[in-house]
Coordinates of C-alpha atoms in Angstrom, one line a residue:
X1 CA 52.5 -87.3 80.4
X2 CA 53.1 -90.8 79.2
X3 CA 54.7 -91.8 75.9
X4 CA 52.9 -94.0 73.4
X5 CA 54.0 -95.6 70.2
X6 CA 52.4 -98.0 67.7
X7 CA 53.9 -99.7 64.7
X8 CA 52.6 -101.7 61.8
X9 CA 54.7 -102.6 58.8
X10 CA 57.7 -104.7 57.7
X11 CA 60.0 -104.1 60.6
X12 CA 60.2 -106.3 63.7
X13 CA 57.7 -104.5 65.9
X14 CA 59.0 -105.2 69.4
X15 CA 62.5 -103.8 68.6
X16 CA 61.1 -100.8 66.8
X17 CA 58.7 -100.0 69.6
X18 CA 61.2 -100.4 72.5
X19 CA 63.6 -98.1 70.6
X20 CA 60.8 -95.5 70.4
X21 CA 60.0 -95.9 74.1
X22 CA 63.6 -95.1 75.0
X23 CA 63.2 -91.8 73.1
X24 CA 59.9 -91.2 74.7
X25 CA 60.9 -92.0 78.3
X26 CA 61.2 -88.3 79.3
X27 CA 57.4 -88.3 79.1
X28 CA 57.1 -90.9 81.9
X29 CA 59.2 -93.5 83.5
X30 CA 57.1 -95.2 86.2
X31 CA 56.7 -98.3 84.1
X32 CA 56.8 -99.5 80.5
X33 CA 55.3 -102.2 78.3
X34 CA 54.6 -103.5 74.9
X35 CA 51.9 -105.7 73.3
X36 CA 52.6 -107.4 69.9
X37 CA 50.6 -109.7 67.7
X38 CA 52.0 -113.0 66.3
X39 CA 48.9 -115.1 66.1
X40 CA 48.3 -114.5 69.8
X41 CA 48.6 -111.4 71.9
X42 CA 52.0 -111.2 73.6
X43 CA 52.4 -108.7 76.4
X44 CA 55.5 -107.7 78.3
X45 CA 55.6 -104.9 80.9
X46 CA 57.7 -103.9 83.8
X47 CA 57.6 -101.3 86.6
X48 CA 60.5 -98.9 86.4
X49 CA 62.3 -97.6 83.3
X50 CA 62.4 -98.8 79.8
X51 CA 65.7 -100.6 80.3
X52 CA 63.9 -103.0 82.7
X53 CA 61.4 -103.8 79.9
X54 CA 64.2 -104.2 77.3
X55 CA 66.0 -106.7 79.6
X56 CA 62.8 -108.7 80.1
X57 CA 62.2 -108.9 76.3
X58 CA 65.8 -109.5 75.4
X59 CA 65.7 -113.3 75.4
X60 CA 62.2 -113.7 74.1
X61 CA 61.5 -114.9 70.6
X62 CA 59.2 -112.3 69.0
X63 CA 58.4 -112.3 65.4
X64 CA 55.8 -109.6 64.9
X65 CA 55.1 -106.7 62.6
X66 CA 52.4 -105.0 64.6
X67 CA 52.4 -103.8 68.2
X68 CA 51.9 -100.9 70.7
X69 CA 54.0 -99.6 73.5
X70 CA 53.8 -97.3 76.4
X71 CA 56.0 -95.6 79.0
X72 CA 53.9 -94.4 81.9
X73 CA 53.5 -91.5 84.3
X74 CA 51.0 -92.9 86.8
X75 CA 47.6 -91.2 87.3
X76 CA 45.2 -94.0 88.3
X77 CA 47.0 -96.8 90.2
X78 CA 50.5 -97.0 91.7
X79 CA 53.4 -97.8 89.4
X80 CA 53.8 -101.6 89.2
X81 CA 53.7 -104.4 86.7
X82 CA 49.9 -104.8 86.9
X83 CA 49.1 -101.2 86.4
X84 CA 51.6 -100.8 83.6
X85 CA 50.3 -100.5 80.1
X86 CA 49.3 -102.1 77.8
X87 CA 46.1 -103.1 79.5
X88 CA 44.2 -106.1 78.3
X89 CA 40.4 -106.7 78.0
X90 CA 39.0 -109.5 80.2
X91 CA 39.2 -112.0 77.3
X92 CA 42.9 -111.0 76.7
X93 CA 42.2 -110.4 73.0
X94 CA 42.3 -106.6 73.0
X95 CA 45.2 -104.5 74.2
X96 CA 45.3 -100.7 74.7
X97 CA 47.9 -98.0 75.6
X98 CA 46.5 -94.7 76.9
X99 CA 47.8 -91.3 77.7
X100 CA 45.2 -89.2 79.6
X101 CA 42.5 -89.6 82.2
X102 CA 39.0 -91.1 81.8
X103 CA 37.1 -89.0 84.2
X104 CA 33.9 -91.1 84.3
X105 CA 35.8 -94.4 84.6
X106 CA 34.2 -95.3 87.9
X107 CA 30.6 -95.2 86.6
X108 CA 31.7 -97.1 83.5
X109 CA 33.4 -99.7 85.7
X110 CA 30.3 -100.2 87.9
X111 CA 28.3 -100.7 84.7
X112 CA 30.7 -103.3 83.4
X113 CA 31.0 -105.0 86.8
X114 CA 27.3 -105.5 86.8
X115 CA 27.6 -107.4 83.5
X116 CA 30.3 -109.7 85.0
X117 CA 33.5 -108.0 84.0
X118 CA 36.4 -108.3 86.5
X119 CA 39.4 -106.0 86.6
X120 CA 43.1 -106.8 87.4
X121 CA 44.5 -103.3 87.7
X122 CA 43.6 -100.0 89.3
X123 CA 43.7 -98.1 86.0
X124 CA 41.0 -96.2 84.2
X125 CA 42.5 -97.6 81.0
X126 CA 41.5 -101.2 81.8
X127 CA 37.9 -99.9 82.1
X128 CA 38.0 -98.4 78.6
X129 CA 39.4 -101.5 76.9
X130 CA 36.7 -103.6 78.5
X131 CA 34.0 -101.2 77.5
X132 CA 35.2 -101.5 73.9
X133 CA 35.2 -105.3 74.1
X134 CA 31.7 -105.3 75.7
X135 CA 30.3 -103.1 72.8
X136 CA 32.0 -105.3 70.2
X137 CA 30.6 -108.5 71.7
X138 CA 27.1 -107.3 72.5
X139 CA 26.5 -105.6 69.1
X140 CA 28.7 -107.8 66.8
X141 CA 30.2 -104.6 65.3
X142 CA 33.7 -104.1 63.9
X143 CA 36.6 -103.2 66.1
X144 CA 36.6 -99.7 64.7
X145 CA 32.9 -99.2 65.3
X146 CA 33.3 -100.5 68.9
X147 CA 36.1 -98.0 69.6
X148 CA 34.2 -95.1 68.2
X149 CA 31.0 -96.1 70.2
X150 CA 33.0 -96.4 73.4
X151 CA 34.8 -93.1 73.1
X152 CA 31.5 -91.3 72.6
X153 CA 30.6 -92.5 76.1
X154 CA 33.9 -91.3 77.6
X155 CA 34.5 -88.0 79.5
X156 CA 38.1 -86.8 79.8
X157 CA 41.3 -86.7 77.8
X158 CA 42.9 -89.5 75.9
X159 CA 45.4 -90.6 73.3
X160 CA 44.9 -94.3 72.7
X161 CA 46.3 -97.1 70.5
X162 CA 44.5 -100.4 70.2
X163 CA 45.2 -103.8 68.7
X164 CA 43.2 -107.0 68.7
X165 CA 43.8 -110.7 68.1
X166 CA 40.7 -110.8 65.9
X167 CA 42.1 -108.1 63.7
X168 CA 45.8 -109.0 63.3
X169 CA 46.4 -106.4 60.6
X170 CA 44.6 -103.5 62.2
X171 CA 45.9 -100.7 64.4
X172 CA 43.5 -98.0 65.7
X173 CA 44.3 -94.7 67.3
X174 CA 42.2 -91.8 68.6
X175 CA 42.7 -88.6 70.5
X176 CA 41.0 -85.9 72.6
X177 CA 43.2 -83.5 74.4
X178 CA 46.4 -85.5 74.1
X179 CA 48.6 -85.4 71.0
X180 CA 49.0 -88.1 68.4
X181 CA 50.9 -88.1 65.2
X182 CA 50.8 -90.7 62.4
X183 CA 54.1 -91.2 60.6
X184 CA 53.7 -92.6 57.1
X185 CA 56.6 -94.6 55.6
X186 CA 57.1 -97.0 52.7
X187 CA 54.6 -99.8 53.5
X188 CA 54.7 -98.9 57.3
X189 CA 53.0 -96.7 59.8
X190 CA 54.1 -95.3 63.1
X191 CA 51.7 -93.7 65.6
X192 CA 53.3 -91.7 68.4
X193 CA 52.7 -89.1 71.0
X194 CA 55.8 -87.2 70.0
X195 CA 56.8 -87.2 66.3
X196 CA 60.5 -86.6 67.0
X197 CA 61.0 -90.3 67.8
X198 CA 60.1 -91.3 64.2
X199 CA 62.2 -88.6 62.4
X200 CA 64.8 -91.3 61.4
X201 CA 62.1 -93.3 59.7
X202 CA 59.9 -90.9 57.8
X203 CA 59.2 -87.2 57.3
X204 CA 55.6 -87.7 56.3
X205 CA 53.2 -87.0 59.2
X206 CA 49.5 -86.6 59.8
X207 CA 48.5 -84.9 63.1
X208 CA 45.2 -86.0 64.6
X209 CA 42.8 -83.3 65.8
X210 CA 40.5 -83.7 68.8
X211 CA 37.8 -86.4 68.4
X212 CA 39.5 -87.9 65.4
X213 CA 40.2 -91.6 65.0
X214 CA 42.6 -93.3 62.6
X215 CA 42.3 -96.9 61.4
X216 CA 45.2 -98.7 59.7
X217 CA 43.9 -101.9 58.2
X218 CA 45.5 -104.2 55.6
X219 CA 48.0 -101.4 54.7
X220 CA 45.3 -98.8 54.2
X221 CA 44.8 -95.7 56.4
X222 CA 41.5 -94.0 57.0
X223 CA 40.7 -91.0 59.2
X224 CA 37.3 -90.0 60.7
X225 CA 35.9 -87.5 63.1
X226 CA 33.9 -89.6 65.6
X227 CA 31.0 -87.2 65.4
X228 CA 30.8 -86.2 61.8
X229 CA 32.4 -89.0 59.8
X230 CA 35.3 -89.3 57.3
X231 CA 38.0 -86.7 57.2
X232 CA 40.6 -86.1 54.4
X233 CA 44.1 -87.1 55.5
X234 CA 46.3 -84.1 55.6
X235 CA 49.9 -85.1 55.4
X236 CA 52.7 -82.7 56.4
X237 CA 56.4 -82.7 56.2
X238 CA 58.0 -83.4 59.6
X239 CA 59.7 -80.1 60.4
X240 CA 62.1 -81.6 63.0
X241 CA 64.5 -83.0 60.4
X242 CA 66.4 -86.2 60.7
X243 CA 68.3 -85.8 63.9
X244 CA 69.2 -88.2 66.7
X245 CA 68.7 -87.1 70.2
X246 CA 71.8 -87.9 72.3
X247 CA 73.9 -86.7 75.2
X248 CA 77.1 -86.3 73.2
X249 CA 80.0 -85.9 75.5
X250 CA 77.9 -84.9 78.5
X251 CA 76.9 -87.1 81.4
X252 CA 73.3 -85.9 81.3
X253 CA 70.8 -84.3 78.9
X254 CA 70.2 -81.5 81.4
X255 CA 73.9 -80.6 81.4
X256 CA 74.1 -80.7 77.6
X257 CA 71.0 -78.5 77.4
X258 CA 72.5 -76.0 79.9
X259 CA 75.6 -75.7 77.8
X260 CA 73.5 -75.4 74.6
X261 CA 72.0 -72.1 75.7
X262 CA 74.5 -69.8 74.0
X263 CA 73.7 -71.5 70.6
X264 CA 70.0 -71.9 71.4
X265 CA 69.6 -68.2 72.2
X266 CA 71.7 -67.1 69.1
X267 CA 69.4 -69.3 67.0
X268 CA 66.4 -67.8 68.6
X269 CA 67.5 -64.3 67.7
X270 CA 68.8 -65.2 64.2
X271 CA 66.8 -63.3 61.6
X272 CA 64.9 -61.4 64.3
X273 CA 67.6 -59.2 65.7
X274 CA 69.4 -57.0 63.2
X275 CA 72.1 -55.1 65.2
X276 CA 73.5 -53.3 62.1
X277 CA 70.2 -51.8 61.3
X278 CA 68.9 -51.7 64.9
X279 CA 65.7 -53.6 63.9
X280 CA 63.6 -56.3 65.5
X281 CA 61.9 -58.4 62.8
X282 CA 59.0 -60.7 63.9
X283 CA 57.4 -61.7 60.6
X284 CA 55.4 -64.5 62.1
X285 CA 53.1 -62.0 63.9
X286 CA 53.2 -59.3 61.2
X287 CA 49.6 -59.9 60.2
X288 CA 48.5 -58.9 63.8
X289 CA 51.2 -56.2 64.3
X290 CA 48.7 -53.4 64.9
X291 CA 46.7 -55.4 67.5
X292 CA 49.9 -56.4 69.3
X293 CA 51.4 -52.9 69.3
X294 CA 48.2 -51.2 70.5
X295 CA 47.1 -53.8 73.0
X296 CA 45.5 -52.4 76.1
X297 CA 46.6 -55.3 78.3
X298 CA 48.8 -58.5 77.9
X299 CA 47.8 -61.6 79.7
X300 CA 50.4 -64.4 79.8
X301 CA 49.1 -67.9 80.5
X302 CA 51.5 -70.8 81.2
X303 CA 52.6 -73.4 83.7
X304 CA 55.8 -74.2 85.6
X305 CA 59.0 -72.8 84.2
X306 CA 57.2 -71.2 81.3
X307 CA 55.1 -69.3 83.8
X308 CA 58.2 -68.0 85.5
X309 CA 59.6 -66.8 82.1
X310 CA 56.3 -64.9 81.7
X311 CA 56.7 -63.4 85.2
X312 CA 60.1 -62.0 84.3
X313 CA 58.6 -60.7 81.0
X314 CA 55.9 -58.8 83.0
X315 CA 58.6 -56.5 84.4
X316 CA 60.2 -56.0 81.0
X317 CA 56.9 -55.3 79.1
X318 CA 55.6 -52.9 81.7
X319 CA 59.0 -51.0 81.9
X320 CA 59.6 -50.8 78.2
X321 CA 56.2 -50.9 76.6
X322 CA 54.0 -49.3 79.3
X323 CA 51.4 -52.0 78.9
X324 CA 49.8 -53.6 81.9
X325 CA 50.7 -57.3 82.1
X326 CA 48.9 -60.1 84.0
X327 CA 50.6 -63.4 84.4
X328 CA 48.2 -66.3 85.1
X329 CA 48.6 -70.0 86.0
X330 CA 46.9 -71.7 83.1
X331 CA 45.4 -74.3 85.5
X332 CA 43.7 -71.5 87.4
X333 CA 42.8 -69.3 84.4
X334 CA 40.8 -72.0 82.7
X335 CA 38.4 -72.4 85.6
X336 CA 37.7 -68.8 86.1
X337 CA 35.5 -66.3 84.3
X338 CA 38.4 -63.9 83.4
X339 CA 37.8 -60.4 82.4
X340 CA 39.1 -60.1 78.9
X341 CA 38.6 -57.3 76.4
X342 CA 38.8 -57.4 72.6
X343 CA 41.8 -55.1 72.5
X344 CA 43.8 -57.3 74.9
X345 CA 46.2 -60.0 73.7
X346 CA 47.0 -63.4 75.2
X347 CA 50.5 -64.9 75.2
X348 CA 50.3 -68.7 75.7
X349 CA 53.7 -70.2 76.5
X350 CA 54.6 -73.9 76.5
X351 CA 57.9 -75.6 75.6
X352 CA 56.2 -78.7 74.2
X353 CA 53.1 -76.9 72.9
X354 CA 51.1 -79.8 74.4
X355 CA 50.5 -78.6 78.0
X356 CA 46.9 -79.5 78.7
X357 CA 46.1 -76.6 81.0
X358 CA 47.7 -74.0 78.8
X359 CA 45.8 -75.4 75.7
X360 CA 42.5 -75.3 77.6
X361 CA 43.1 -71.7 78.9
X362 CA 44.0 -70.6 75.4
X363 CA 40.8 -72.1 74.1
X364 CA 38.8 -70.2 76.7
X365 CA 40.4 -66.9 75.6
X366 CA 39.8 -67.6 71.9
X367 CA 36.1 -68.3 72.6
X368 CA 36.0 -64.7 73.9
X369 CA 37.4 -63.4 70.6
X370 CA 40.8 -62.4 71.9
X371 CA 44.0 -62.6 69.9
X372 CA 46.1 -65.4 71.2
X373 CA 49.8 -65.6 70.3
X374 CA 51.7 -68.8 71.0
X375 CA 55.3 -69.1 72.2
X376 CA 56.6 -72.7 72.0
X377 CA 59.5 -74.8 70.9
X378 CA 57.9 -77.6 69.0
X379 CA 56.9 -77.0 65.5
X380 CA 53.4 -78.4 64.6
X381 CA 52.5 -78.8 68.2
X382 CA 48.9 -78.5 69.3
X383 CA 49.6 -75.0 70.6
X384 CA 51.3 -73.9 67.4
X385 CA 48.4 -75.2 65.3
X386 CA 45.7 -73.7 67.5
X387 CA 46.9 -70.2 67.9
X388 CA 46.3 -67.4 65.4
X389 CA 50.0 -66.7 65.2
X390 CA 53.1 -67.0 67.4
X391 CA 56.9 -67.2 67.7
X392 CA 59.0 -70.4 67.9
X393 CA 61.9 -70.4 70.3
X394 CA 64.0 -72.7 68.1
X395 CA 65.7 -74.2 71.1
X396 CA 66.1 -77.6 69.7
X397 CA 64.9 -80.8 71.5
X398 CA 64.9 -80.5 75.3
X399 CA 64.9 -84.0 76.8
X400 CA 65.9 -83.2 80.4
X401 CA 62.7 -83.1 82.5
X402 CA 63.9 -79.9 84.3
X403 CA 63.7 -77.1 81.7
X404 CA 66.7 -75.0 81.2
X405 CA 67.1 -73.7 77.6
X406 CA 63.4 -73.5 77.4
X407 CA 63.4 -70.8 80.0
X408 CA 66.1 -68.7 78.4
X409 CA 64.8 -69.0 74.9
X410 CA 61.2 -68.3 75.9
X411 CA 62.5 -65.2 77.7
X412 CA 64.6 -64.2 74.7
X413 CA 61.4 -64.3 72.5
X414 CA 59.5 -62.3 75.1
X415 CA 62.3 -59.7 75.2
X416 CA 62.3 -59.5 71.4
X417 CA 58.6 -59.0 71.5
X418 CA 58.9 -56.3 74.2
X419 CA 61.5 -54.4 72.2
X420 CA 59.4 -54.7 69.0
X421 CA 56.3 -53.2 70.8
X422 CA 58.3 -50.5 72.6
X423 CA 59.9 -49.4 69.4
X424 CA 56.6 -49.1 67.6
X425 CA 54.8 -47.5 70.5
X426 CA 57.6 -45.0 71.0
X427 CA 57.7 -45.7 74.7
X428 CA 61.5 -45.7 75.0
X429 CA 64.0 -43.2 73.5
X430 CA 65.9 -44.3 70.3
X431 CA 69.2 -44.3 72.1
X432 CA 67.8 -46.6 74.8
X433 CA 66.4 -48.9 72.1
X434 CA 69.8 -49.1 70.4
X435 CA 71.6 -49.8 73.6
X436 CA 69.2 -52.6 74.4
X437 CA 69.5 -54.2 71.0
X438 CA 73.3 -54.1 71.2
X439 CA 73.2 -55.6 74.7
X440 CA 70.8 -58.4 73.7
X441 CA 73.1 -59.3 70.8
X442 CA 75.9 -59.8 73.3
X443 CA 73.9 -62.2 75.5
X444 CA 75.0 -65.5 73.9
X445 CA 78.7 -64.6 74.3
X446 CA 78.1 -63.6 77.9
X447 CA 76.2 -66.8 78.6
X448 CA 79.2 -68.8 77.3
X449 CA 81.5 -66.8 79.6
X450 CA 79.2 -67.6 82.6
X451 CA 79.2 -71.3 81.8
X452 CA 82.9 -71.4 81.5
X453 CA 83.6 -69.8 84.9
X454 CA 81.4 -71.6 87.5
X455 CA 84.1 -73.8 89.0
X456 CA 83.0 -73.0 92.6
X457 CA 79.5 -74.4 92.1
X458 CA 80.6 -77.9 92.8
X459 CA 82.2 -76.7 96.1
X460 CA 78.9 -74.9 97.0
X461 CA 76.9 -78.0 96.1
X462 CA 79.1 -80.2 98.4
X463 CA 78.7 -77.7 101.2
X464 CA 74.9 -77.6 101.0
X465 CA 73.6 -80.8 99.5
X466 CA 72.5 -82.1 102.9
X467 CA 70.4 -78.9 103.5
X468 CA 66.7 -79.6 104.1
X469 CA 65.5 -76.1 103.2
X470 CA 66.9 -73.3 100.9
X471 CA 65.6 -69.8 100.5
X472 CA 66.0 -67.9 97.2
X473 CA 65.7 -64.1 97.2
X474 CA 65.4 -61.5 94.4
X475 CA 63.9 -58.2 93.6
X476 CA 62.2 -56.9 90.5
X477 CA 62.7 -59.1 87.5
X478 CA 65.1 -61.2 89.5
X479 CA 62.3 -62.3 91.9
X480 CA 60.9 -64.7 89.3
X481 CA 64.5 -65.9 88.7
X482 CA 64.7 -66.7 92.4
X483 CA 61.4 -68.7 91.9
X484 CA 63.0 -70.6 89.0
X485 CA 66.1 -71.3 91.0
X486 CA 64.0 -72.8 93.8
X487 CA 61.9 -74.8 91.4
X488 CA 65.0 -76.3 89.8
X489 CA 66.4 -77.4 93.2
X490 CA 63.0 -78.9 94.2
X491 CA 62.7 -80.8 90.9
X492 CA 66.2 -82.2 90.9
X493 CA 67.3 -82.7 94.5
X494 CA 63.9 -83.0 96.4
X495 CA 65.2 -80.3 98.8
X496 CA 62.4 -78.0 99.9
X497 CA 63.2 -74.6 98.4
X498 CA 61.2 -71.4 98.3
X499 CA 61.6 -68.3 96.1
X500 CA 60.6 -65.0 97.7
X501 CA 60.7 -61.3 96.9
X502 CA 63.5 -60.1 99.1
X503 CA 61.5 -57.2 100.4
X504 CA 59.0 -59.6 101.8
X505 CA 61.6 -61.6 103.8
X506 CA 60.7 -59.8 107.0
X507 CA 57.1 -60.8 106.6
X508 CA 57.6 -64.4 107.4
X509 CA 60.6 -66.2 105.9
X510 CA 63.1 -64.5 108.2
X511 CA 61.8 -66.7 111.0
X512 CA 63.4 -69.7 109.2
X513 CA 66.9 -68.3 109.0
X514 CA 69.6 -69.8 111.1
X515 CA 73.1 -71.2 110.7
X516 CA 71.7 -74.2 108.8
X517 CA 69.7 -72.2 106.2
X518 CA 71.4 -71.5 102.9
X519 CA 70.0 -68.3 101.3
X520 CA 70.6 -67.7 97.6
X521 CA 70.5 -63.9 96.9
X522 CA 70.4 -62.4 93.4
X523 CA 72.2 -59.2 94.1
X524 CA 73.4 -57.9 90.7
X525 CA 74.0 -54.2 90.1
X526 CA 70.9 -52.2 89.3
X527 CA 68.1 -50.1 91.0
X528 CA 67.5 -52.8 93.6
X529 CA 71.2 -53.3 94.5
X530 CA 71.3 -51.3 97.8
X531 CA 68.1 -52.9 99.0
X532 CA 69.5 -56.4 98.3
X533 CA 72.6 -55.4 100.3
X534 CA 70.3 -54.7 103.3
X535 CA 68.6 -58.0 102.8
X536 CA 71.9 -59.8 102.8
X537 CA 73.0 -58.1 106.0
X538 CA 69.7 -59.1 107.6
X539 CA 70.4 -62.7 106.7
X540 CA 74.0 -62.6 108.0
X541 CA 72.8 -61.0 111.3
X542 CA 70.8 -64.2 111.8
X543 CA 73.8 -66.5 110.9
X544 CA 72.3 -67.5 107.5
X545 CA 74.7 -68.8 104.9
X546 CA 74.6 -66.5 101.8
X547 CA 75.3 -67.6 98.3
X548 CA 75.2 -64.5 96.1
X549 CA 74.8 -64.0 92.4
X550 CA 76.6 -60.7 91.7
X551 CA 77.8 -58.5 88.8
X552 CA 81.4 -59.2 87.9
X553 CA 83.8 -57.1 90.0
X554 CA 81.4 -56.5 92.9
X555 CA 83.2 -56.0 96.2
X556 CA 80.4 -55.0 98.6
X557 CA 78.5 -58.2 98.5
X558 CA 81.7 -60.2 98.3
X559 CA 82.6 -58.8 101.8
X560 CA 79.3 -60.1 103.2
X561 CA 78.5 -63.3 101.4
X562 CA 79.8 -66.8 102.1
X563 CA 80.0 -67.7 98.4
X564 CA 80.1 -65.5 95.3
X565 CA 79.1 -66.3 91.8
X566 CA 79.8 -63.6 89.2
X567 CA 77.9 -62.8 86.0
X568 CA 78.8 -60.2 83.4
X569 CA 77.3 -56.7 83.5
X570 CA 74.5 -56.1 81.1
X571 CA 71.3 -54.1 80.7
X572 CA 69.2 -54.6 83.8
X573 CA 66.3 -56.1 81.7
X574 CA 68.6 -58.9 80.5
X575 CA 70.2 -59.8 83.9
X576 CA 67.7 -62.7 84.3
X577 CA 69.1 -64.4 81.2
X578 CA 72.5 -64.5 82.9
X579 CA 71.5 -64.9 86.6
X580 CA 69.5 -68.0 86.0
X581 CA 72.5 -70.0 84.7
X582 CA 74.3 -70.5 88.0
X583 CA 71.0 -71.5 89.6
X584 CA 70.5 -74.2 87.0
X585 CA 74.0 -75.5 87.5
X586 CA 73.8 -75.3 91.3
X587 CA 70.6 -77.4 91.3
X588 CA 72.3 -79.9 88.9
X589 CA 75.4 -80.3 91.1
X590 CA 73.4 -80.6 94.3
X591 CA 71.3 -83.3 92.8
X592 CA 74.4 -85.1 91.7
X593 CA 75.9 -84.8 95.2
X594 CA 72.7 -86.4 96.6
X595 CA 72.8 -89.2 94.0
X596 CA 69.5 -88.1 92.4
X597 CA 68.5 -88.9 88.8
X598 CA 69.1 -85.6 87.1
X599 CA 67.3 -86.2 83.8
X600 CA 64.4 -88.1 85.2
X601 CA 63.4 -86.8 88.6
X602 CA 60.9 -88.8 90.6
X603 CA 57.2 -88.1 90.0
X604 CA 57.9 -85.7 87.1
X605 CA 57.5 -85.9 83.4
X606 CA 58.5 -83.5 80.6
X607 CA 55.2 -82.8 79.0
X608 CA 52.1 -82.4 81.2
X609 CA 49.4 -83.5 78.8
X610 CA 46.8 -84.3 81.5
X611 CA 45.4 -82.2 84.3

């Protein structure tokens, strides 16, 4: 959560930082602010989105070459101008922006209050900057020494940037648990929570590790571990390339990303799926191939949409590979004492590679000596750098807060991995393997066909956008797809929605069904088809309104359902890759009909880097 950016160099800092904040806004949009130095500290901050800040700064005369900025997802304190970052020390000479949570802020605040410090905001961040000031004043140490000393007293997670009136050519950053990258240009430095925002300025980047602190002073950069001392600066090439994130001809990032899925999945499979030779190539895990192929159990750890992709994969791995699979909420796994054996493998899934709970769960597994493979989209993310090996999804930037192409590309990677294991374990016949490979290669074309033939979704959205509750039903691998459909509707439209295994409908949810209850049923052809027909009949008998996802050409469900959305026929294991598409678009159109902000839903942010 939260986006942070700092700049020091020859550019006008306020303009540079606000541009960066606009690119970081998907990480938080409760409020935004900047602090710049021009002899004195100048601070501008506004509740709401970055445009409100940009408007406030527009007519100001600012001539500064050093500053910090922040776009906030609120944890401590309601979203308002006072709680917005940057936060100032009591003297007004120090400013800080912060992503994370200071868990022991209350005891630190009591200590500082006893020394006469007063606080203007409700934030834990203001406590930290006053702690730094107190140490600096009471010990007469340098700013860098004060920051280090303060952070050694802090419990929790943080990525921070600090500037000071007394050090007008100094910018300090530090991290624990939240990402920071330092972009190194010609006579300038950028410090950001997400390196994609500086891709147009530089390709030279240094990624801070936990408990590391960087000081840029008088044009020189130094890096230290706060416990052990100086660290050699390791500069990497920014793998993102020089691209500009934009919506193109689409009204929203989410819609653009939905329609990017054919290309994203094709890119994900490129070099990994060889149809002519009927081969799956996964060179990035080749070093651990034997452990992966002979694993006794697979545990998938993830959060949100990534978890639901893992739930779909459970059905596929167990069906094709005959390996037991456990899917765990990372936020629960990390606080348990899980039973893990050395011949198990862990799959950690995260679009951003920065999800705090997933990283912590992954670390717990690694401490027990288990092989952890990462599946993520962002090259050089914390997850990618911490796992022994892994597979990138290559989906391209996903800016819309509600994940779409992340789900389908993660699932594509998981399918490739399942086919790779099944082939090498000899758990499926060769003819079945060939048929699956051929069908998977056709998925991008089929996705394109689905996206080009969903005209009735706007009609359905208008019919049901005033619903207060929606039920989603599926069986087998389509049950997690129902969960994903319900999650998208909740995220975007704020309508209460619930995904349920269709066979469990009679064990509670059926009591909710009446003529005001839309029920979305994933009823594609396959081994669960007849059972889903029965479930639909049960819904109709109670006057429920049925929206059905069916295989193209289906007539039986068409005769029962109120609305039909067709998807092409494919291998049953791959149906989720097609069935999820109408659910993404349905949520999108319902949110539009309700007047909701599709790309930036309330209370949500793209990357959950705090608990």
